[in-house]
XYZ file of C-alpha atoms in Angstrom:
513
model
C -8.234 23.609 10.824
C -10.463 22.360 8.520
C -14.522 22.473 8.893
C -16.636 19.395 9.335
C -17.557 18.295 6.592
C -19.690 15.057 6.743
C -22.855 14.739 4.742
C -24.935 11.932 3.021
C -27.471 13.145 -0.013
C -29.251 9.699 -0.280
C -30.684 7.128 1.929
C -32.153 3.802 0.453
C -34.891 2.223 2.204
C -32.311 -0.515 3.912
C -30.512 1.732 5.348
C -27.295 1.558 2.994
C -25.895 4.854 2.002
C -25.478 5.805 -1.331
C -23.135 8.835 -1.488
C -20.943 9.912 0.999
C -17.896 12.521 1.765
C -15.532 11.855 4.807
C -12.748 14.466 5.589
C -12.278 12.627 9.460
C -12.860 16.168 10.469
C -14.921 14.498 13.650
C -12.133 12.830 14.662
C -14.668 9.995 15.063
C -14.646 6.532 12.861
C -17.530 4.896 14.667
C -21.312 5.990 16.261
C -22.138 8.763 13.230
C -23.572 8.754 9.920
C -20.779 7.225 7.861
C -19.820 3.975 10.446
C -16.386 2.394 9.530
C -16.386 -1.244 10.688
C -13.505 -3.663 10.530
C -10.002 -3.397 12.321
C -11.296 -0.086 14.116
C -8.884 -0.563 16.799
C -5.634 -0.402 13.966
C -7.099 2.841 12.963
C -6.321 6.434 14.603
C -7.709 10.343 13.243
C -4.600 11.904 13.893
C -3.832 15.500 14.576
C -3.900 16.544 10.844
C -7.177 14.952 10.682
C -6.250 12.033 8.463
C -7.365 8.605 8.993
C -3.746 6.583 9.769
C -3.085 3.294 10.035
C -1.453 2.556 13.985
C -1.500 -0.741 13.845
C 0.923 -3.545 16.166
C 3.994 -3.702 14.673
C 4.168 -7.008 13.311
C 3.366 -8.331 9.682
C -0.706 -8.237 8.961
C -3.266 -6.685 7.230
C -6.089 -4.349 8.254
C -9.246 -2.960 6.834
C -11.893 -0.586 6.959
C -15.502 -0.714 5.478
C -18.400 1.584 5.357
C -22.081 0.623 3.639
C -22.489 2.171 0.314
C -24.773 0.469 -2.658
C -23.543 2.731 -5.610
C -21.479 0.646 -8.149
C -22.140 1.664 -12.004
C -22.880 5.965 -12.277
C -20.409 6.622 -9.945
C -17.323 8.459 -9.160
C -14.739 7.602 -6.497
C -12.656 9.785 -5.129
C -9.428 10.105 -2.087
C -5.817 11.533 -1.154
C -3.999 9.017 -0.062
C -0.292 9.026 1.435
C 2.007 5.975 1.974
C 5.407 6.997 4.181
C 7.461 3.907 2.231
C 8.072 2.611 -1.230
C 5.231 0.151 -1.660
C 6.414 -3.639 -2.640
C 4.058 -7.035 -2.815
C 4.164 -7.108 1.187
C 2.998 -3.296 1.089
C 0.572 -2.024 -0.888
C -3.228 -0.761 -0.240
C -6.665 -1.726 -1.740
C -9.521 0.683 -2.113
C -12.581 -1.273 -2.662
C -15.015 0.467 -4.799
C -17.637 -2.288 -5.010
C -17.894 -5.413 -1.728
C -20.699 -7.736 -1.734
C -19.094 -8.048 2.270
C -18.320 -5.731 4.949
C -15.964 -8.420 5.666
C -13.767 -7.552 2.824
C -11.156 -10.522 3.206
C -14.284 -12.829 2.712
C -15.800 -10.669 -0.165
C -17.448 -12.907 -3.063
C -17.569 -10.236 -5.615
C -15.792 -6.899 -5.649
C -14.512 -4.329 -7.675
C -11.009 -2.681 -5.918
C -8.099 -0.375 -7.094
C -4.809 -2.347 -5.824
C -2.270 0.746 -5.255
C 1.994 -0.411 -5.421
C 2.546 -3.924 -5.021
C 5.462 -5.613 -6.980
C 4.735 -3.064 -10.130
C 4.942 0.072 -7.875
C 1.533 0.833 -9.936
C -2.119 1.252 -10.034
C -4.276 -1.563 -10.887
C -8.202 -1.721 -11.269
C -9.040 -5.567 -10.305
C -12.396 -7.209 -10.356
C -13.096 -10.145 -7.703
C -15.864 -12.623 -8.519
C -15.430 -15.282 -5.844
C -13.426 -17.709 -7.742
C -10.514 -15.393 -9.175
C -9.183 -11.960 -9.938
C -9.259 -10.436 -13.380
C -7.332 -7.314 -13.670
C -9.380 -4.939 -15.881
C -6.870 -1.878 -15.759
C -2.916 -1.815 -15.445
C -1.066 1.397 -15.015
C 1.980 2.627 -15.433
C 4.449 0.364 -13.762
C 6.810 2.017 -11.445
C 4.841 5.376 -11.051
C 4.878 4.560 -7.208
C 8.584 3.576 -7.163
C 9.117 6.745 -4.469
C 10.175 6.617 -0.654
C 7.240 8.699 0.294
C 4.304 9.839 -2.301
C 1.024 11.392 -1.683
C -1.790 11.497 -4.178
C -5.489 11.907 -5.415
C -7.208 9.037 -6.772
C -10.652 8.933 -9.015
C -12.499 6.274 -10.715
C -15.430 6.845 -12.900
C -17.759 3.791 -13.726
C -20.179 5.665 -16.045
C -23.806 4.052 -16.473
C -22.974 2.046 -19.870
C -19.899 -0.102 -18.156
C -17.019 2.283 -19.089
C -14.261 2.459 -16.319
C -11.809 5.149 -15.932
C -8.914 5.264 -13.528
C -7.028 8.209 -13.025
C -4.161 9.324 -10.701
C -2.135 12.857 -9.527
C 0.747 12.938 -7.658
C 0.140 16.106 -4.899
C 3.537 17.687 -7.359
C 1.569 17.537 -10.060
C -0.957 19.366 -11.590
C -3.472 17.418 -13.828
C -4.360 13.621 -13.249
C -3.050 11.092 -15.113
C -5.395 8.314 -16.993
C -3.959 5.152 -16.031
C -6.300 3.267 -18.400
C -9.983 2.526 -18.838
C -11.836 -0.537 -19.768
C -15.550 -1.475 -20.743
C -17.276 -4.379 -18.544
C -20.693 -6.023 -19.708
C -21.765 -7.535 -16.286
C -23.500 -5.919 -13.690
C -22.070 -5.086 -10.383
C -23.761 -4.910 -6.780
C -22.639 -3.676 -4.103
C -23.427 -3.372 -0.220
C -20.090 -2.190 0.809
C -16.945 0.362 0.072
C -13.779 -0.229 1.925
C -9.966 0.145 2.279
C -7.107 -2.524 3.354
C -3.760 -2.363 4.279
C -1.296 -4.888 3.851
C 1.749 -4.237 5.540
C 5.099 -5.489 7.561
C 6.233 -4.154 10.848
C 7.967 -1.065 10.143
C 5.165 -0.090 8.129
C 2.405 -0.471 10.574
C 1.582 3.030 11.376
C 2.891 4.685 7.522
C -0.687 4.276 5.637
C -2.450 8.000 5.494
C -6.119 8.467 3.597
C -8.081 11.213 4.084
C -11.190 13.114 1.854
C -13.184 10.059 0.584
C -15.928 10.991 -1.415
C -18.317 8.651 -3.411
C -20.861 10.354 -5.683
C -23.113 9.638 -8.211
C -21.378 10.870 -11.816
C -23.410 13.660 -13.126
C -25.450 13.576 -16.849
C -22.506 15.412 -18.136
C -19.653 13.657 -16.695
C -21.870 10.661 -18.515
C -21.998 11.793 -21.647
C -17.748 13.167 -21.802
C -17.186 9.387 -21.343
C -19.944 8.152 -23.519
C -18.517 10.241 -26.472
C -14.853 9.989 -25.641
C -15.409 6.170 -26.271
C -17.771 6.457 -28.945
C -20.101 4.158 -25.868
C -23.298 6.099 -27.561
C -21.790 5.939 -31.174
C -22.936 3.268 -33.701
C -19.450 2.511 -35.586
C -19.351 1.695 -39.775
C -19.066 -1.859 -40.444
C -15.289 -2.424 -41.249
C -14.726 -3.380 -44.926
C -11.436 -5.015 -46.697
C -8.350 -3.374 -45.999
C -9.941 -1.116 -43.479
C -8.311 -2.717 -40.419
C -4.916 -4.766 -40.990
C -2.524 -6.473 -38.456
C 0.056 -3.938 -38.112
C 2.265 -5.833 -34.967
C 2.454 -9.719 -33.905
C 4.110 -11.124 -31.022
C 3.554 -14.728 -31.951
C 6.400 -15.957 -29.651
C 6.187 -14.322 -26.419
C 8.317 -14.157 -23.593
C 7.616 -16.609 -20.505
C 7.151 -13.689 -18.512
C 4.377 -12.382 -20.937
C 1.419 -13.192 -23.767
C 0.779 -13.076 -27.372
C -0.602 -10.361 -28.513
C -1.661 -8.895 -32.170
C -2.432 -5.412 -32.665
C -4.429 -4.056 -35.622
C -4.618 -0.505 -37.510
C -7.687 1.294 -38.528
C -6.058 2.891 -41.664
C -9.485 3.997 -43.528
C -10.888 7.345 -42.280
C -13.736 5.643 -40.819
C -15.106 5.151 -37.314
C -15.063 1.436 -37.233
C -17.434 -1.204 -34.618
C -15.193 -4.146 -33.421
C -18.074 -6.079 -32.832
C -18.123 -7.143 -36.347
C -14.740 -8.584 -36.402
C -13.570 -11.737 -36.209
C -10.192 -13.596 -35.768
C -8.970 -17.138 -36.923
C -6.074 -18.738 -38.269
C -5.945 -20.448 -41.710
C -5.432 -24.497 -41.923
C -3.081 -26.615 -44.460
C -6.206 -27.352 -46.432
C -7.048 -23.248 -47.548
C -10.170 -23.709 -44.633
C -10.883 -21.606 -41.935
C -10.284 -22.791 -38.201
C -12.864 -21.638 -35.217
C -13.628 -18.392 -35.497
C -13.436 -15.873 -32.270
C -15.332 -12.737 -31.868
C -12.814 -9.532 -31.119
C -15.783 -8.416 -28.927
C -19.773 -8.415 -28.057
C -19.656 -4.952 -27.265
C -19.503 -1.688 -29.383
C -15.888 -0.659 -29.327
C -15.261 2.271 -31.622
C -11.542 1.792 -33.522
C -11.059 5.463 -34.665
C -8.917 6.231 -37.950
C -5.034 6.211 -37.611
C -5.910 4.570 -34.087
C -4.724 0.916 -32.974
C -6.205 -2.145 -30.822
C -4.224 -4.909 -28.878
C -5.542 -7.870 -28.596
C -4.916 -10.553 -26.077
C -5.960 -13.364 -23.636
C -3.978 -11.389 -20.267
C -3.821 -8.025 -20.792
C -1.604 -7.166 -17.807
C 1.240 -9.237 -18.565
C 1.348 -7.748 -21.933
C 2.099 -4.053 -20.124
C 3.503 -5.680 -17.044
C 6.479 -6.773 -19.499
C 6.269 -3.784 -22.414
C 5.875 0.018 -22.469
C 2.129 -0.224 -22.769
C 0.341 3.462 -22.968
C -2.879 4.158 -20.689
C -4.480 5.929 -23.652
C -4.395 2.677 -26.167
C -6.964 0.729 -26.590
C -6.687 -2.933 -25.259
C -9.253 -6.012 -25.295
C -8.759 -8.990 -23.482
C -10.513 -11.894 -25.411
C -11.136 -14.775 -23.015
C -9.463 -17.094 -26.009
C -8.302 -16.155 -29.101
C -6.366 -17.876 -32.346
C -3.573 -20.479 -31.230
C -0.326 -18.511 -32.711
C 2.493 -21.027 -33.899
C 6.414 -20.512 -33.041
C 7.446 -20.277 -36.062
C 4.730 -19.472 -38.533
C 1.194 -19.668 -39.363
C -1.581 -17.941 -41.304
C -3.992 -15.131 -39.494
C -7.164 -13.910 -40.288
C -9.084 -11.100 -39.772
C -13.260 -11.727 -40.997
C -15.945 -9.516 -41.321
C -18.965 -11.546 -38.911
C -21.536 -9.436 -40.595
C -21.151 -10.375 -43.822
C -20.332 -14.344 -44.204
C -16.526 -14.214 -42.172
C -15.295 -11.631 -45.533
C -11.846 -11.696 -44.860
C -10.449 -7.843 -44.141
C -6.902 -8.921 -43.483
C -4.841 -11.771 -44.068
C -0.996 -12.331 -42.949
C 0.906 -15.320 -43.347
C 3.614 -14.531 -41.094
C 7.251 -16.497 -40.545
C 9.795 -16.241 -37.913
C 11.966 -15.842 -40.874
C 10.618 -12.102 -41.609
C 12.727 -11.618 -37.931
C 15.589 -9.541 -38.626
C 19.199 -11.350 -39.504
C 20.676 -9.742 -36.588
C 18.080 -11.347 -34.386
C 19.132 -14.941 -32.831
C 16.937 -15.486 -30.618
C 13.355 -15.029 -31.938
C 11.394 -15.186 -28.200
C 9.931 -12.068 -26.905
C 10.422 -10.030 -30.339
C 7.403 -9.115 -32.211
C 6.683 -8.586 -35.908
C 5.741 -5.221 -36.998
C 4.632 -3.896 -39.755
C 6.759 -1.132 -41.734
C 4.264 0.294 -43.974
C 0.496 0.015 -42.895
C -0.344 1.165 -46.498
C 2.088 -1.046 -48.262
C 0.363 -5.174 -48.786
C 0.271 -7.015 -45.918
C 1.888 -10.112 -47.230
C 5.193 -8.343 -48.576
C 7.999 -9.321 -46.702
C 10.123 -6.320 -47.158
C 7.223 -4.745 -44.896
C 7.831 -6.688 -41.705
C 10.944 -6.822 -39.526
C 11.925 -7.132 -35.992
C 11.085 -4.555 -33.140
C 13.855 -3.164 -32.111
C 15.631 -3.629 -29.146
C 15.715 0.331 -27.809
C 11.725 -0.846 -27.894
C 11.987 -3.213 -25.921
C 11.303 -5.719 -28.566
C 7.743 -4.911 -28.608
C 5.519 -1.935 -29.002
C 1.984 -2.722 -28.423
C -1.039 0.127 -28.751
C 1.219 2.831 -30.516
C 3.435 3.259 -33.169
C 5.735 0.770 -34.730
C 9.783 1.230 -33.886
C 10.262 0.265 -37.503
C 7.307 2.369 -39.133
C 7.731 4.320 -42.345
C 5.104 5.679 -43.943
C 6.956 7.058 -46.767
C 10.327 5.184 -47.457
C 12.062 7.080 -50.600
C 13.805 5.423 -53.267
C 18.035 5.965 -51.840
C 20.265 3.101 -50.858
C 18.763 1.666 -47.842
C 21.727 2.632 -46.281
C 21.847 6.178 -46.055
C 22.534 7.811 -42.234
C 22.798 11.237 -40.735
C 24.060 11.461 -37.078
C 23.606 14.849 -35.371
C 27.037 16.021 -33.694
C 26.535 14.058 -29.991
C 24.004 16.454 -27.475
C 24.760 16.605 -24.223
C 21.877 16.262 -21.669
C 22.855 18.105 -18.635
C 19.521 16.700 -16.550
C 21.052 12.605 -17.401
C 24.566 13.108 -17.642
C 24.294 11.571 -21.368
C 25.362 12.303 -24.827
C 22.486 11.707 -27.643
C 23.261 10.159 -30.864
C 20.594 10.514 -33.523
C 20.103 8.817 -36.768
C 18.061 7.976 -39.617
C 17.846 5.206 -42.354
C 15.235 4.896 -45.399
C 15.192 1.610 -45.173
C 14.681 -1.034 -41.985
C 17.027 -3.877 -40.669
C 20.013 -1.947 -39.842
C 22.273 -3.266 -37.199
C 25.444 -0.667 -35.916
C 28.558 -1.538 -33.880
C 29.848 1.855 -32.086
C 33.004 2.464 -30.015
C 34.374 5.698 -28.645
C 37.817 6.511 -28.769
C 39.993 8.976 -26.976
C 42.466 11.212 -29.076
C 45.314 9.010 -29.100
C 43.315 5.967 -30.535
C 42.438 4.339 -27.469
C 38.960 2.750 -27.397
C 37.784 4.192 -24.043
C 34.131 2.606 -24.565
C 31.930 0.842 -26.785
C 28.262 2.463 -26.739
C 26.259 -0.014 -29.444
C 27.614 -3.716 -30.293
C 25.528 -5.072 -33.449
C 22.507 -2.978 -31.757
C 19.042 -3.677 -34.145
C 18.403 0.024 -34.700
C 14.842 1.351 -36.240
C 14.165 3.399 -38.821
C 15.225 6.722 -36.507
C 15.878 7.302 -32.937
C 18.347 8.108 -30.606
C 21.549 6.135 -28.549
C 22.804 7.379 -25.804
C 25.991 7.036 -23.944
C 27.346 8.514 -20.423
C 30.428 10.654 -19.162
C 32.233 7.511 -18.434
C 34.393 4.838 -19.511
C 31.983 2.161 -18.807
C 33.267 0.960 -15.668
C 32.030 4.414 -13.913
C 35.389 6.557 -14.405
C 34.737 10.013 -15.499
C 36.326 10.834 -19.010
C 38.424 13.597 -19.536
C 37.499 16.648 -20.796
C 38.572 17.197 -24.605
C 38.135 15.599 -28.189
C 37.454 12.555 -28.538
C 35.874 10.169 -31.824
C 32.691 8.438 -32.359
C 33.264 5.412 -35.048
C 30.146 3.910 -36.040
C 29.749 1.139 -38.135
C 26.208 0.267 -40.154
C 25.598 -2.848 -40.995
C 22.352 -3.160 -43.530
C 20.591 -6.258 -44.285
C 21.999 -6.598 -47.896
C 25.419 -6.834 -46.361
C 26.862 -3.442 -47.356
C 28.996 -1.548 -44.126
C 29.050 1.741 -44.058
C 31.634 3.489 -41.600
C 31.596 7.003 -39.949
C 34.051 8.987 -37.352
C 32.607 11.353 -35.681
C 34.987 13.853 -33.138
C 32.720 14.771 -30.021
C 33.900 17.482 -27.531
C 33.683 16.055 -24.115
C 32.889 18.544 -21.339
């Protein structure tokens, strides 16, 4: 059974707690020293000592709330269990920050929203009038029948928010993404809700809340991680160049550019500028990247947008990236326009320039929407169009904050159409067979069929498939419509397609097990 453990380190003069740690050990919510108010009567302690939802089984939502003043040097922390696989009509919030006890009627807040339609973690700031999601994280992480799981946020005292995540199977937390906010936040309140349906009434388990003030040293680890307490070089031509547009985005998602720091300098976004180019050679309105110092390390990338979370809502974003939402930024054109990147220290000196086309798309792309532009060659000049093409579609048409699908950094001087593909692995864990390759040059499109031994084309694994400059396709132990294949030789015909127009063709036998 586990000891009480309920204690409270500071008291401010009005009486609203500071830190706090409740384990429910008490098997009390109400007349003690940490006093949950709210929907007491949908709450239970039950026999493990957990705090549990037992609410009416009907649709609804309930909440908890407890008075706590700490907002910036602090660290959040709970285990938290949901018996279901969350969805947009089940899902929790944990508010950090409440300007209310009453946390449906909140004016300002600060909450982690845990599942919802993304199955994900999202840090979302409340200021009365809307909500601006600050951090996005991994979509479908959640996408379980039953999960359990420790949560911890760290707002460190210069605006730097981290959330992280671990699964009770796993072993370290997870960094679901971290963001840097200039405005001040107050708080009176910390809370939880539950949103729920009927047959999920009682299936909402928390338990070990602790909120803390973050020690000098877990301070400083965030201050220098983030270079918060670093003074970054000035950026200087050629420095920082657009290395990946998506100029015409999906409906479902937002423009976004994403820059390079190719120098081997520590570089302050503050100085930076973006605007496009008019007819007339002049320079349209000017927008600041950011007001803050944000440190672009070397060989490190930026995206840049006005929603950050439908960027990652629709592409494989990575937690670790660094991402800036920019309340407006440089109208990008359809179908071609000129972008600039200025140095606001030194009279708007321009440190990249692109005059980008839709044209530069690949040939094998038709429809242009929802694939970005990336750069081949971040060394190569910006303005060459042999050192853009299409993202490729194994990308998802779009990799914002890491490497390019299409990058080369050092192309040799062979055909363009040169390939190697490994004899087929199987993967025993997925059921599939892995087909690698490589090219030396970009644009390549393939066309690959399996056949069985007699000639019989059994399945067709790529059909005029934009490939990247190496990867993998993959195809399963089946004929496509689910049937198992038989076991014995069969052959892989691939044909390559480059952008010149030259075919080359390859037959491959593959022993299927």
């Amino acid at each position: 059974m586990k000891k009480f453990i309920l204690w409270v380190l500071f008291l401010v003069p009005t009486c609203v707690f500071s830190q706090f740690r409740d384990d429910f050990s008490d098997k009390k919510l109400t007349g003690r020293i940490v006093n949950w108010t709210g929907n007491i009567e949908n709450f239970i302690v039950n026999p493990e000592l957990q705090l549990q939802l037992n609410a009416p089984k009907e649709n609804g939502k309930s909440f908890l709330a407890t008075t706590s003043s700490l907002s910036e040097n602090t660290v959040w922390e709970c285990w938290i269990k949901f018996g279901f696989n969350p969805s947009s009509s089940n899902y929790a919030k944990i508010y950090l920050t409440s300007n209310s006890g009453e946390l449906n009627e909140s004016t300002g807040s600060l909450f982690v929203r845990i599942g919802h339609t993304n199955k994900n973690f999202c840090l979302i700031m409340n200021d009365g009038n809307s909500e601006k999601v600050l951090i996005t994280g991994l979509k479908d992480r959640l996408n379980k029948s039953s999960f359990s799981f420790k949560m911890k946020v760290l707002f460190s005292k210069k605006g730097r928010l981290e959330l992280y995540s671990k699964l009770d199977e796993e072993t370290d937390y997870t960094l679901e993404g971290n963001t840097l906010i200039e405005k001040s936040i107050r708080s009176s309140h910390f809370g939880l809700l539950c949103q729920y349906t009927s047959t999920r009434s009682t299936l909402f388990y928390f338990d070990n809340i602790e909120v803390r003030e973050m020690s000098e040293d877990e301070n400083k680890f965030c201050d220098q991680k983030y270079g918060d307490d670093q003074q970054g070089e000035i950026p200087e031509p050629s420095d920082i160049v657009f290395n990946e547009i998506m100029f015409n985005a999906p409906s479902e998602s937002q423009e976004y550019i994403e820059l390079y720091n190719r120098s081997k300098k520590s570089l302050d976004l503050k100085y930076l500028n973006l605007t496009t180019r008019k007819s007339d050679g002049s320079l349209n309105k000017s927008y600041p990247i950011t007001v803050n110092t944000i440190i672009l390390e070397p060989e490190e990338y930026v995206v840049i947008s006005r929603n950050i979370d439908a960027v990652c809502s629709y592409f494989p974003c990575r937690s670790s990236s660094l991402m800036i939402e920019m309340s407006s930024t440089p109208i990008l054109n359809n179908t071609g326009g000129d972008l600039v990147l200025t140095n606001n220290y030194n009279n708007e000196e321009i440190i990249d320039e692109f005059v980008y086309s839709e044209k530069m798309h690949s040939e094998a792309i038709k429809d242009k929407k929802g694939v970005s532009l990336e750069r081949i060659n971040p060394d190569k000049e910006t303005n060459n169009p042999d050192n853009w093409t299409s993202a490729t579609a194994l990308s998802g048409f779009g990799t914002p904050g890491y490497i390019n699908s299409q990058y080369l950094k050092n192309p040799n001087t062979g055909t363009g159409n040169e390939l190697y593909i490994i004899y087929p692995e199987f993967h025993l864990g997925n059921n599939q067979y892995e087909i690698r390759y490589h090219f030396d040059k970009p644009g390549n499109r393939c066309r690959i069929l399996l056949f069985d031994i007699m000639g019989r084309m059994i399945n067709q694994i790529a059909n005029n498939e934009l490939l990247g400059m190496e990867g993998s396709l993959y195809f399963y132990n089946n004929d496509g419509s689910g049937k198992r294949l038989q076991s014995g030789i069969h052959i892989i015909y691939a044909e390559i397609y480059s952008d010149d127009g030259k075919i080359k063709r390859h037959k491959i036998p593959v022993i299927i097990k």
